[in-house]
mmCIF file of C-alpha atoms in Angstrom:
data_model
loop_
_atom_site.group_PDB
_atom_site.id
_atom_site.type_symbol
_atom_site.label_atom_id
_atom_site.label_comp_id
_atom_site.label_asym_id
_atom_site.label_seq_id
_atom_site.Cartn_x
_atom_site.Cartn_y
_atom_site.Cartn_z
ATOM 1 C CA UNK A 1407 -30.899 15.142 5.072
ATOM 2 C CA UNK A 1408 -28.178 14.439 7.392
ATOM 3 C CA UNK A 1409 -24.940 12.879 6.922
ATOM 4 C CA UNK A 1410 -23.430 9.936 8.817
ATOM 5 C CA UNK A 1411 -20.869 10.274 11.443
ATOM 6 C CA UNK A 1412 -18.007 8.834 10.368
ATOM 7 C CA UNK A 1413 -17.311 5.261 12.153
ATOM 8 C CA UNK A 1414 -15.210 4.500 14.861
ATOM 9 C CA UNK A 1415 -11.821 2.648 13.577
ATOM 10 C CA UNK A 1416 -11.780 3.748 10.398
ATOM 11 C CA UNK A 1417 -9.531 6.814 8.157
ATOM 12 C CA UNK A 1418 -12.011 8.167 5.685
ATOM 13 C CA UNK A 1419 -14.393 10.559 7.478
ATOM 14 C CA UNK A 1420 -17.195 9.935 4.812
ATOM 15 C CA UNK A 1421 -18.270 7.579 2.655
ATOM 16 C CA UNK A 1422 -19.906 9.716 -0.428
ATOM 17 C CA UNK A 1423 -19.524 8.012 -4.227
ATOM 18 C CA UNK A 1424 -17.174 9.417 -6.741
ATOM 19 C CA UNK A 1425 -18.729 12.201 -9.161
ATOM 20 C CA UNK A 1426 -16.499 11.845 -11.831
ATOM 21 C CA UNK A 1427 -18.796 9.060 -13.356
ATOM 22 C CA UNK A 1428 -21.988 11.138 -12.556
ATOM 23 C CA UNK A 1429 -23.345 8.802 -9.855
ATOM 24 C CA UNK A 1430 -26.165 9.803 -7.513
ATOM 25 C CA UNK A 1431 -25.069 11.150 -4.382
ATOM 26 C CA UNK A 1432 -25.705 9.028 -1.299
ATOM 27 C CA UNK A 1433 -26.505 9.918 2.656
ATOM 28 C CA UNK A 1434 -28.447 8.841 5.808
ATOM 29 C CA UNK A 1435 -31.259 10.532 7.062
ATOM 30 C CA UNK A 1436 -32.556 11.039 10.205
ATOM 31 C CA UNK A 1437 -34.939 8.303 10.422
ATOM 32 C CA UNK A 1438 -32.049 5.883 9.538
ATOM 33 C CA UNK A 1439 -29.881 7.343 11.840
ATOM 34 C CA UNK A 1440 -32.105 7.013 14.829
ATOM 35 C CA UNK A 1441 -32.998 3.178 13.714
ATOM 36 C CA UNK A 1442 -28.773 2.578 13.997
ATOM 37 C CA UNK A 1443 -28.287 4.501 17.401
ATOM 38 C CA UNK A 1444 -26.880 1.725 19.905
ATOM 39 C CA UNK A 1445 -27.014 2.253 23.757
ATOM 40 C CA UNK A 1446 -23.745 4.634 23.558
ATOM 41 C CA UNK A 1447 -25.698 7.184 21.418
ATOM 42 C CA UNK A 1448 -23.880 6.023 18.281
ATOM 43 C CA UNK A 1449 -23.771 4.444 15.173
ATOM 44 C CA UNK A 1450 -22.239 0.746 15.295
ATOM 45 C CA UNK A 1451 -18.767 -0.312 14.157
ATOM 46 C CA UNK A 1452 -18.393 -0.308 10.409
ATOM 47 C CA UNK A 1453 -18.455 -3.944 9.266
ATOM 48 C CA UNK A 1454 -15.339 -5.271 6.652
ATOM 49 C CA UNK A 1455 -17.609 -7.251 3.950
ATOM 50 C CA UNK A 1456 -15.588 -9.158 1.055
ATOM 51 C CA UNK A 1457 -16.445 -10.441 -1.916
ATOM 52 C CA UNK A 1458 -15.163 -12.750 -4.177
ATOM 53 C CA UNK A 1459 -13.481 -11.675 -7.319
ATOM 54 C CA UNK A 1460 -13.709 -14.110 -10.340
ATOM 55 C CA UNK A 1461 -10.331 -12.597 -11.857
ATOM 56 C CA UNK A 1462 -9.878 -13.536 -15.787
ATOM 57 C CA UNK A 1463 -6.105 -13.083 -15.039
ATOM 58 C CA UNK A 1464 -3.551 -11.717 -12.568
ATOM 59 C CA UNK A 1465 -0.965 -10.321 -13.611
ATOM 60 C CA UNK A 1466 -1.339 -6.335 -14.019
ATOM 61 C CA UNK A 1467 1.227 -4.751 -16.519
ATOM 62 C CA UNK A 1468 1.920 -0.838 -17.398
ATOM 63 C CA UNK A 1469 4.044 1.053 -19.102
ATOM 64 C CA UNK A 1470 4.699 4.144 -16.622
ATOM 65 C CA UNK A 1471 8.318 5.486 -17.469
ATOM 66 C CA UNK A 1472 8.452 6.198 -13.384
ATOM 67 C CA UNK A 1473 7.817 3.068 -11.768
ATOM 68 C CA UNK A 1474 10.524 0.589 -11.394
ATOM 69 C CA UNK A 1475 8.707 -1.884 -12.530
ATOM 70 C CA UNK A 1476 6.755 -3.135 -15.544
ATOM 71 C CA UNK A 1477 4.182 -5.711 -13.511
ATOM 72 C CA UNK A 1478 2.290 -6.179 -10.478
ATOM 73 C CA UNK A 1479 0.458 -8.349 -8.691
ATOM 74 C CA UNK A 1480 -3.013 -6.853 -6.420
ATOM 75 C CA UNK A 1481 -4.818 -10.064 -4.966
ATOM 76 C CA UNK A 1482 -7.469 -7.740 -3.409
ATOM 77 C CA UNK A 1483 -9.606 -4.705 -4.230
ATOM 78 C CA UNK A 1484 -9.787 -2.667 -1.244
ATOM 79 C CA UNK A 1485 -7.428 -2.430 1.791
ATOM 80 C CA UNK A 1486 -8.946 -2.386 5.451
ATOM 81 C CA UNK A 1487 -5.949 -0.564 6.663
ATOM 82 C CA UNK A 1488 -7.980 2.600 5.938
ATOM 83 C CA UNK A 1489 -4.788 4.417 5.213
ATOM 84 C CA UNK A 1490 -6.522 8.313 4.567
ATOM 85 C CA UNK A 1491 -3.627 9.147 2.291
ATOM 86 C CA UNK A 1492 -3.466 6.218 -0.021
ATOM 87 C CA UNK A 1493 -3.522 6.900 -3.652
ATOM 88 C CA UNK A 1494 -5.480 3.427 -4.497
ATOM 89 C CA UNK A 1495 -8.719 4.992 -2.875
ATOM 90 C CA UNK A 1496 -9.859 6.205 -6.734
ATOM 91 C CA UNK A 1497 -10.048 3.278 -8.044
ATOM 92 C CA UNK A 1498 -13.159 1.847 -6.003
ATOM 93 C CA UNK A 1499 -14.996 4.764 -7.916
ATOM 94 C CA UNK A 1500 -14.684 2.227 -11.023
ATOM 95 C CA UNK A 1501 -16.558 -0.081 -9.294
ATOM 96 C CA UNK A 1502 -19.541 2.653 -8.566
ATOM 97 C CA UNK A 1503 -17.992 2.366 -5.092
ATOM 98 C CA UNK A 1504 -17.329 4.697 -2.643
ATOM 99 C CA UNK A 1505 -13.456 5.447 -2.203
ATOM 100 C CA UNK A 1506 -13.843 6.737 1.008
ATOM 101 C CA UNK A 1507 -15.463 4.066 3.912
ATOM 102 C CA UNK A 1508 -16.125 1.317 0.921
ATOM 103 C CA UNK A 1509 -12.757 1.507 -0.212
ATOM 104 C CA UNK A 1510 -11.389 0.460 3.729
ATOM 105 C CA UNK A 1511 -14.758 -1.929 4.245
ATOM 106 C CA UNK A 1512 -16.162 -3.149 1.464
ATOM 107 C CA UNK A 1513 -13.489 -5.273 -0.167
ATOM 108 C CA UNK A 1514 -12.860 -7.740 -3.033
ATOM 109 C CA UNK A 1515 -10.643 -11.062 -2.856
ATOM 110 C CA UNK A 1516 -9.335 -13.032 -5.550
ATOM 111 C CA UNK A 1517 -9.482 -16.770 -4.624
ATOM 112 C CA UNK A 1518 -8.069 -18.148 -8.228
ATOM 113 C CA UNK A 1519 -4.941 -15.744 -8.190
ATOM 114 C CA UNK A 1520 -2.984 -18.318 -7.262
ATOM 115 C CA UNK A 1521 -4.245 -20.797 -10.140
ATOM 116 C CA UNK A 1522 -4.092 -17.516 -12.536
ATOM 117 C CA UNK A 1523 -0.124 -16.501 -11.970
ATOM 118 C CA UNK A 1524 0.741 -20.190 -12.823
ATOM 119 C CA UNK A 1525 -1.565 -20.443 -16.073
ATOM 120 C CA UNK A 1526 -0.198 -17.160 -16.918
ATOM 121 C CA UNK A 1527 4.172 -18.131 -16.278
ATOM 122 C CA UNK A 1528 3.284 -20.731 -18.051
ATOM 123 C CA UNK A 1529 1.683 -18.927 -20.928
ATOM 124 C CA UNK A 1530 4.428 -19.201 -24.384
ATOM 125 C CA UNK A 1531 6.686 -16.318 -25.129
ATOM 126 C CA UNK A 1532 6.541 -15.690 -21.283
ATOM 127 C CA UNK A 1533 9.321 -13.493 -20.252
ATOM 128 C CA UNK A 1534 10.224 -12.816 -16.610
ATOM 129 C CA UNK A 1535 11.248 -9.981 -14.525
ATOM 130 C CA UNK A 1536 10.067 -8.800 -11.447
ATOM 131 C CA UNK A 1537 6.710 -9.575 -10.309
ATOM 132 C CA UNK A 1538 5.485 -6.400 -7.516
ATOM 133 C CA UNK A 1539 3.467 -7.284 -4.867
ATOM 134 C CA UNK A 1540 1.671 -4.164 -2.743
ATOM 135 C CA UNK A 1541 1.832 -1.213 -5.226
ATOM 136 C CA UNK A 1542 -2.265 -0.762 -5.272
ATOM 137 C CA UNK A 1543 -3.284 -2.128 -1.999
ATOM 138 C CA UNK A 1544 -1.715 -4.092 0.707
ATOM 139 C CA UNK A 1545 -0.784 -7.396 0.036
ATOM 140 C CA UNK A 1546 -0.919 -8.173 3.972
ATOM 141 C CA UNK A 1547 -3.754 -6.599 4.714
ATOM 142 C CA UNK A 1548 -5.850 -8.210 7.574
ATOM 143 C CA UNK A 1549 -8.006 -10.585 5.244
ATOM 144 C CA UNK A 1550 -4.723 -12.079 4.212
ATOM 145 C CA UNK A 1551 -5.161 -14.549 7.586
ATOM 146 C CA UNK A 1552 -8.501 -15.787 5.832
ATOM 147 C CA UNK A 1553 -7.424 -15.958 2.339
ATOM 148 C CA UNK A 1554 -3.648 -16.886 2.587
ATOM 149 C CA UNK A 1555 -3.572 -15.643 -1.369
ATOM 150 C CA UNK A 1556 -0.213 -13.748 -0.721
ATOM 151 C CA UNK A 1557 1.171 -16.953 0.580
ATOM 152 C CA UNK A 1558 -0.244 -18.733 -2.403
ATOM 153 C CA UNK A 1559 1.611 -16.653 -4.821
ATOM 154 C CA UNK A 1560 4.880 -16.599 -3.112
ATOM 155 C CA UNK A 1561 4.532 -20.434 -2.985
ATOM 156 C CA UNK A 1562 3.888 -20.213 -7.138
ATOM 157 C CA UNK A 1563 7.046 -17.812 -7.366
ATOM 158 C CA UNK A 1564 9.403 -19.672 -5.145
ATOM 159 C CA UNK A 1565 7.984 -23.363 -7.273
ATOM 160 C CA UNK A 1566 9.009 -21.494 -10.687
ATOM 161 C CA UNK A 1567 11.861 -19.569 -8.881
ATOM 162 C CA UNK A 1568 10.215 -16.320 -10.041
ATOM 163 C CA UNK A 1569 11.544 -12.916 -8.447
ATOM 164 C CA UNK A 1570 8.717 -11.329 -6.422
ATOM 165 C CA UNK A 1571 9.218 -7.597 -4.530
ATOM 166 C CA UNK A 1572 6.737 -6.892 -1.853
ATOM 167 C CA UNK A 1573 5.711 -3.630 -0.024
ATOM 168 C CA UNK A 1574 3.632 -3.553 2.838
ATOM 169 C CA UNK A 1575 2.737 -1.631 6.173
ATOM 170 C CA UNK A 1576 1.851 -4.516 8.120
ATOM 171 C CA UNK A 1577 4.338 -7.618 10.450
ATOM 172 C CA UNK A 1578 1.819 -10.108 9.084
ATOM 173 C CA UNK A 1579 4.605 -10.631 6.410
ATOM 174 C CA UNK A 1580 6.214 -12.611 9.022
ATOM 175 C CA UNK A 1581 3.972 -15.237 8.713
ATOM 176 C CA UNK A 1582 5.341 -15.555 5.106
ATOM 177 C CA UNK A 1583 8.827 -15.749 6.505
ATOM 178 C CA UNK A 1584 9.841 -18.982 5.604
ATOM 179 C CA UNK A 1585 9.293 -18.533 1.832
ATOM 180 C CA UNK A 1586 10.703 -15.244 2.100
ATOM 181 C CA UNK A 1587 14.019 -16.631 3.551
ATOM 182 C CA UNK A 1588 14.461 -19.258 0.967
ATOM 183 C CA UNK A 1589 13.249 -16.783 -2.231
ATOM 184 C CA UNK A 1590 16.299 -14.544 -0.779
ATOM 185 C CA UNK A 1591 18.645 -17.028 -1.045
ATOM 186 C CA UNK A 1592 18.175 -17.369 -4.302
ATOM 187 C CA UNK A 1593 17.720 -13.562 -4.677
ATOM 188 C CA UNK A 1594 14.604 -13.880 -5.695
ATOM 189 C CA UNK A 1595 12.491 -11.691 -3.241
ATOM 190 C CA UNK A 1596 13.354 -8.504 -1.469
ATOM 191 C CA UNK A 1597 10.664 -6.684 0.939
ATOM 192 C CA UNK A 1598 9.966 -2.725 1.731
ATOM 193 C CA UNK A 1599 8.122 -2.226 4.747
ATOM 194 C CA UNK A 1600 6.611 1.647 5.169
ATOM 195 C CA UNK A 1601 6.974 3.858 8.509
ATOM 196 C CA UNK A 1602 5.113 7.111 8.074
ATOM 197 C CA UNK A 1603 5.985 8.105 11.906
ATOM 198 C CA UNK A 1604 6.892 6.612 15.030
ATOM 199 C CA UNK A 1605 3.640 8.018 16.825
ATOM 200 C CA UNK A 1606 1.594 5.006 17.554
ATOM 201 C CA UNK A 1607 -1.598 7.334 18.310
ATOM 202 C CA UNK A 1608 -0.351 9.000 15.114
ATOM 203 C CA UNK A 1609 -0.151 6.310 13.301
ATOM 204 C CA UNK A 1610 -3.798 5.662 14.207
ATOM 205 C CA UNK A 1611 -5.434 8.204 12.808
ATOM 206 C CA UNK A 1612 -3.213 7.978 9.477
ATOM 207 C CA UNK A 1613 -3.481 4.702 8.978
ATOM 208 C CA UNK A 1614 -6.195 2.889 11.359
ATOM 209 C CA UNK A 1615 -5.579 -0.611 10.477
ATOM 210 C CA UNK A 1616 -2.318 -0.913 10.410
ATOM 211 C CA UNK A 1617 0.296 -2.900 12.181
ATOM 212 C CA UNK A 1618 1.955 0.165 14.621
ATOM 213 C CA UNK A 1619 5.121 1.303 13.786
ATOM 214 C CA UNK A 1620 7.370 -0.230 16.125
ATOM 215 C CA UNK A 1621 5.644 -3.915 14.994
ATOM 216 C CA UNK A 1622 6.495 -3.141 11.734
ATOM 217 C CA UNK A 1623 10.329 -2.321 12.764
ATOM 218 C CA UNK A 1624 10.290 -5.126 14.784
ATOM 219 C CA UNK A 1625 8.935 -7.052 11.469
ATOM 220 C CA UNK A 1626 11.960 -5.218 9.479
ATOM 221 C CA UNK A 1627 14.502 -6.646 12.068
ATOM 222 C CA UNK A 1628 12.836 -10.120 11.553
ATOM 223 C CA UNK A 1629 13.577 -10.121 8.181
ATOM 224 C CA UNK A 1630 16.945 -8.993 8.031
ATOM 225 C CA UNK A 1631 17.887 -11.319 10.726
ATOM 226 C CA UNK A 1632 16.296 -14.332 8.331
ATOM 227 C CA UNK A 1633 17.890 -12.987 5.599
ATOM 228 C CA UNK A 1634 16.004 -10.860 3.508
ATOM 229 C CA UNK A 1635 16.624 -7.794 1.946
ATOM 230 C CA UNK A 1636 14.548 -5.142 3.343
ATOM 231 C CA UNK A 1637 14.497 -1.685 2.403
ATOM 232 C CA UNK A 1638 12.162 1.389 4.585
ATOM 233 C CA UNK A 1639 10.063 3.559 2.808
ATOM 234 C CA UNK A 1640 8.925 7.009 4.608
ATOM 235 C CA UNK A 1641 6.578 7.657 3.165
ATOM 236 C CA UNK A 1642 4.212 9.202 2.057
ATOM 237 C CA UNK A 1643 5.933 12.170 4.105
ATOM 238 C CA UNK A 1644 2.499 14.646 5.422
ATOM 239 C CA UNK A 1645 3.353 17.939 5.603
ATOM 240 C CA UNK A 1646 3.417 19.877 9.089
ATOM 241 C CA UNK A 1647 1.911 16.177 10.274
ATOM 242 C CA UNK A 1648 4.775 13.672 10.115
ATOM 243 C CA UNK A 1649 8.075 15.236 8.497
ATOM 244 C CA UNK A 1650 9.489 15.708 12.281
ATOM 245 C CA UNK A 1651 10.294 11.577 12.083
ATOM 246 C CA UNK A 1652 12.468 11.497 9.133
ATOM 247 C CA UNK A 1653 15.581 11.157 10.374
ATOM 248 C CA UNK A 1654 14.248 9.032 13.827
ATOM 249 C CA UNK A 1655 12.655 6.559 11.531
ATOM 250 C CA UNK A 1656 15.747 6.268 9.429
ATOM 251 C CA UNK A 1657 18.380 5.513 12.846
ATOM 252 C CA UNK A 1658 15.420 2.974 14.361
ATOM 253 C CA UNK A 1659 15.209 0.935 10.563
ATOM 254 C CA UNK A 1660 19.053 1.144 10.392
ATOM 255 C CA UNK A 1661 19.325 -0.191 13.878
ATOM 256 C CA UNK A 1662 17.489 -2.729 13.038
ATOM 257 C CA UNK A 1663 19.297 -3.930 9.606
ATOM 258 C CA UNK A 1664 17.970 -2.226 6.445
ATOM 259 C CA UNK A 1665 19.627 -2.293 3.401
ATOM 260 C CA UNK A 1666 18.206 1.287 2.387
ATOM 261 C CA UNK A 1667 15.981 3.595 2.860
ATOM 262 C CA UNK A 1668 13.160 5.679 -0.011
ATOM 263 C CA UNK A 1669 10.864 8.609 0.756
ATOM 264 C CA UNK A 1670 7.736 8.927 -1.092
ATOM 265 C CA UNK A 1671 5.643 12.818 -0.688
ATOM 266 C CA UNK A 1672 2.130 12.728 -0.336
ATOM 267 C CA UNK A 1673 -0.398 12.387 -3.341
ATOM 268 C CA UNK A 1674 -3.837 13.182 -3.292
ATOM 269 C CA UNK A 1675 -4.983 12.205 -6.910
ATOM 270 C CA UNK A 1676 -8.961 12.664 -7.693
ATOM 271 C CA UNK A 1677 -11.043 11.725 -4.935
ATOM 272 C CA UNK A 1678 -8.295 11.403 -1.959
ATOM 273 C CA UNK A 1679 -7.176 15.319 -1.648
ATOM 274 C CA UNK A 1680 -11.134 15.896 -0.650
ATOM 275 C CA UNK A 1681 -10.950 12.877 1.504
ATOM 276 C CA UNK A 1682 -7.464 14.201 3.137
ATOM 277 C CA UNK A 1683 -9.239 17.575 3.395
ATOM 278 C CA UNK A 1684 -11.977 16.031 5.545
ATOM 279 C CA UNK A 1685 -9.722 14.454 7.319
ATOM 280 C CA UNK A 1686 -7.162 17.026 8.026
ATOM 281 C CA UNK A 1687 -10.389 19.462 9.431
ATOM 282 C CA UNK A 1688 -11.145 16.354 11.493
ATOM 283 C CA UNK A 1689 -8.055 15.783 13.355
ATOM 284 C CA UNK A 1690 -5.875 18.579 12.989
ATOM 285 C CA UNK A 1691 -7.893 21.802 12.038
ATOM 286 C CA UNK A 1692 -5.114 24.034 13.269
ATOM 287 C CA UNK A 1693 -2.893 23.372 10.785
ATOM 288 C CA UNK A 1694 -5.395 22.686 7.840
ATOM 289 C CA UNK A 1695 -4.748 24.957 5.854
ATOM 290 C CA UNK A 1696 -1.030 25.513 6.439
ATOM 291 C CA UNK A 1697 -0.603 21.227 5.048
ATOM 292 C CA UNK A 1698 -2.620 22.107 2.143
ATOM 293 C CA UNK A 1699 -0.275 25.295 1.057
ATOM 294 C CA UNK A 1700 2.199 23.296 1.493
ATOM 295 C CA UNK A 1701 0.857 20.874 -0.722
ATOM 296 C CA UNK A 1702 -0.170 23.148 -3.025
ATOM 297 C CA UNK A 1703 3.476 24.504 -3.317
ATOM 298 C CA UNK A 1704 4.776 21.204 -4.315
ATOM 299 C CA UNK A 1705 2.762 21.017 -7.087
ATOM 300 C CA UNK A 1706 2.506 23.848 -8.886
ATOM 301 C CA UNK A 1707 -0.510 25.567 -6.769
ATOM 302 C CA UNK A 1708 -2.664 22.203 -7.343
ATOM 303 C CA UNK A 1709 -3.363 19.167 -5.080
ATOM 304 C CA UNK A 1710 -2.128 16.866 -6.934
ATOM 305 C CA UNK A 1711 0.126 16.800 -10.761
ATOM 306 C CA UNK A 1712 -0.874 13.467 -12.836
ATOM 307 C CA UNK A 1713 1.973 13.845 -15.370
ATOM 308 C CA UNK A 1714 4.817 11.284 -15.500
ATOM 309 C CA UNK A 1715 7.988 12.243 -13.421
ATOM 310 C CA UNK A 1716 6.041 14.985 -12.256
ATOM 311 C CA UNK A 1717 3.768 13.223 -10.224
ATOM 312 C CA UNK A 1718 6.796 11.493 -8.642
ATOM 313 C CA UNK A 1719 8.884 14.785 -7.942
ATOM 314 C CA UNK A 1720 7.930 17.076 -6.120
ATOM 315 C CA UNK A 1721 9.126 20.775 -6.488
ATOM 316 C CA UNK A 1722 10.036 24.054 -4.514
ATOM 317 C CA UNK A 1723 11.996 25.156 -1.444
ATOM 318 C CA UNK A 1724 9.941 22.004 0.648
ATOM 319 C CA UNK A 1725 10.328 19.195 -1.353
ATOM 320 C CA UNK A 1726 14.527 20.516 -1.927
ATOM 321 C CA UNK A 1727 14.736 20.431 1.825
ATOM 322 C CA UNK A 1728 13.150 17.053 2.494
ATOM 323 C CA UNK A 1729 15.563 15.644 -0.346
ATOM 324 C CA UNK A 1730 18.501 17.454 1.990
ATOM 325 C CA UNK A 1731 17.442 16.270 5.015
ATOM 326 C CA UNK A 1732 16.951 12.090 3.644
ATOM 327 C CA UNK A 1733 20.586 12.503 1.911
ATOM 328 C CA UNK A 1734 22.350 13.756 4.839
ATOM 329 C CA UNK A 1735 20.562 11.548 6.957
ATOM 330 C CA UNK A 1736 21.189 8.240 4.823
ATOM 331 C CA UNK A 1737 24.712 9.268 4.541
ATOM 332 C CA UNK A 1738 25.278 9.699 8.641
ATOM 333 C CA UNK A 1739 23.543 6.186 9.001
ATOM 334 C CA UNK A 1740 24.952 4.675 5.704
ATOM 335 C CA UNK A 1741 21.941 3.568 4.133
ATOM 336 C CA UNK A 1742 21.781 2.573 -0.196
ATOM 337 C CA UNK A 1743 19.017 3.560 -2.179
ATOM 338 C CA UNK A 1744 16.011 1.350 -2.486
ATOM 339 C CA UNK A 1745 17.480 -0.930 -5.343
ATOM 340 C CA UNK A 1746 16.726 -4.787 -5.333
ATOM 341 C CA UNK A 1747 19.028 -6.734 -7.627
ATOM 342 C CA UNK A 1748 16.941 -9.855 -8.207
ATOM 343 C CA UNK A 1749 17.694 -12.683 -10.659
ATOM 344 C CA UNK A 1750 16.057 -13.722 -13.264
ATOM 345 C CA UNK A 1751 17.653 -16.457 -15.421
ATOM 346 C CA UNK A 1752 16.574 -19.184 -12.846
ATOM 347 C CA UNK A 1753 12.790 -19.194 -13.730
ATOM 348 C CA UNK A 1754 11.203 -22.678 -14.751
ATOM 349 C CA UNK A 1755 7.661 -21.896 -16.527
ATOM 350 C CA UNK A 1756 5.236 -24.015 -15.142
ATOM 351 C CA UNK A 1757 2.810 -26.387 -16.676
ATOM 352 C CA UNK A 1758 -1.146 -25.760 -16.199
ATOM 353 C CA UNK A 1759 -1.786 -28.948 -14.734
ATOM 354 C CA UNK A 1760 0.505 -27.841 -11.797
ATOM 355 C CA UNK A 1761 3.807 -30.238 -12.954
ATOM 356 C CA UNK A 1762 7.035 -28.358 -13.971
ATOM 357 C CA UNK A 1763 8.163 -28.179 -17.541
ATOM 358 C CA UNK A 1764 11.282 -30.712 -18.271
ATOM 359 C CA UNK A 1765 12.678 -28.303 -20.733
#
């Protein structure tokens, strides 16, 4: 048996299923390797399939004591951004799913989320706060010009004046720009965009799908110029790979009218640090094994720390630097912390057949 080279345009470099749920292992063999061989010598481009989701509800809620948030909102399983680092990968295994290639091809949409958010603001006892928008995958992920369901919610939110927080790595949230604008002047939205580097080839291989990074600081301009609070994220921050852009990240986002800035280190929970393994030996098997002690040293000689606070925190001589280095660098370009203030006494529940409640 031989396994498949990995595709053209995409992060993961394989796509093997998830052991943790005992599933049989899956590869090509030669016969079906030959049969896919195009004129090149090659396999063919990895097709994005989706499939439709019939959600029973919408809203996701959870009681982590190290989020800033108690609710979120994921319209789609999946992300085609192939992002190699991204901590979301694991949970195509539930679906007896690969979370390498299916995880960045083989997607899942939610048609009715729309439909859901209002039956479920409108539900009794209903309490708001805010709703976040791109914690598990990408909210503007390429299928969002087919589906429009991001722009579907954010037309629910702004209806029932409902404060919504959205993080992406993508300038498609420009196309959302004229909710955005008028959610923000009722502080009701703020938006984080995410630069890992400023290395468009980089950027590639990290993240394959992605809007480049100067779109997406051309996207955080945009915003702030309409309006919007917008915030950075660096992160996650790779080891040896893309800590040298820090502090040019931070001037080009402040330049262009953030708020504030966040850093977020790498995680490779469960089935991503092999992933990241494979793909570190792929594109950068000099320093392999240097990222991965580093890694290592940030969490306690493991890959990855599940506990609470831990998981968030990194510790050591590394992770006190980095810290050093965003502080001083914030300070110089004076940048807040990543800290939306949203409001939430102007909500208006909604009624299931679509009308607004009187009272």
């Amino acid at each position: 048996m031989v396994s498949s080279p990995p595709p053209r345009g995409r992060g993961a470099q394989s796509g093997a299923l998830s052991t943790r749920f005992a599933l049989p292992g899956r590869e090509a063999d030669g016969d079906w390797l030959d049969a896919l061989e195009d004129v090149d010598g090659g396999p063919p481009p990895l097709r994005t399939t989706v499939t439709e989701e019939a959600a029973r509800k919408i809203i996701s809620r959870n009681k982590s004591p190290d989020v800033p948030f108690d609710r979120s909102i994921n319209a789609y399983r999946g992300c085609e951004h192939g992002c190699i680092y991204c901590y979301a990968r694991p949970t195509h295994a539930y679906l007896d799913l690969s979370p390498g290639l299916d995880f960045e091809s083989r997607l899942f949409a939610k048609p009715e989320a729309a439909r859901l958010l209002r039956r479920e603001l409108s539900a009794r006892g209903y309490s708001p706060a805010p709703i976040a928008m791109g914690t598990n995958t990408d909210p503007y992920q390429p299928i969002e010009a087919r589906y429009r369901l991001t722009r579907q919610i954010l037309e629910v939110c702004l209806e029932t004046r409902h404060p919504v927080t959205i993080t992406t790595k993508s300038d498609r949230v420009l196309h959302d720009l004229d909710l955005l604008a008028e959610l923000a002047q009722r502080r009701l939205t703020a938006v984080a965009i995410s630069v890992t580097s400023l290395d468009a080839r980089l950027s590639r291989l990290l993240e394959p799908r992605a809007a480049s990074p100067f779109k997406r600081l051309d996207a955080i301009e945009k915003l702030s110029a309409a309006g919007v609070p917008v915030w950075v994220n660096v992160s996650p921050i790779v080891p040896a790979i893309t800590e040298e852009w820090i502090e040019r990240i931070l001037e080009e986002a402040a330049a262009r009218g953030v708020r504030g800035a966040s850093w977020i280190m790498l995680r490779l929970p469960h089935e991503v640090a092999p992933l990241f393994r494979e793909w570190l030996e792929a594109h950068f098997p000099d320093r392999a094994d240097k990222v991965m002690h580093i890694v290592q040293s940030l969490r306690g000689g493991a890959d990855y720390q599940s506990d609470f606070f831990t998981r968030m925190k990194p510790q050591g001589v590394w992770a006190d630097l980095i810290r050093a280095r965003f502080r001083i660098a914030k300070a110089r370009l004076g940048l807040g912390d990543h800290r939306a203030d949203l409001d939430i006494t102007q909500f208006r529940p909604p009624r299931r057949d679509g009308q607004m409640a009187l009272f």
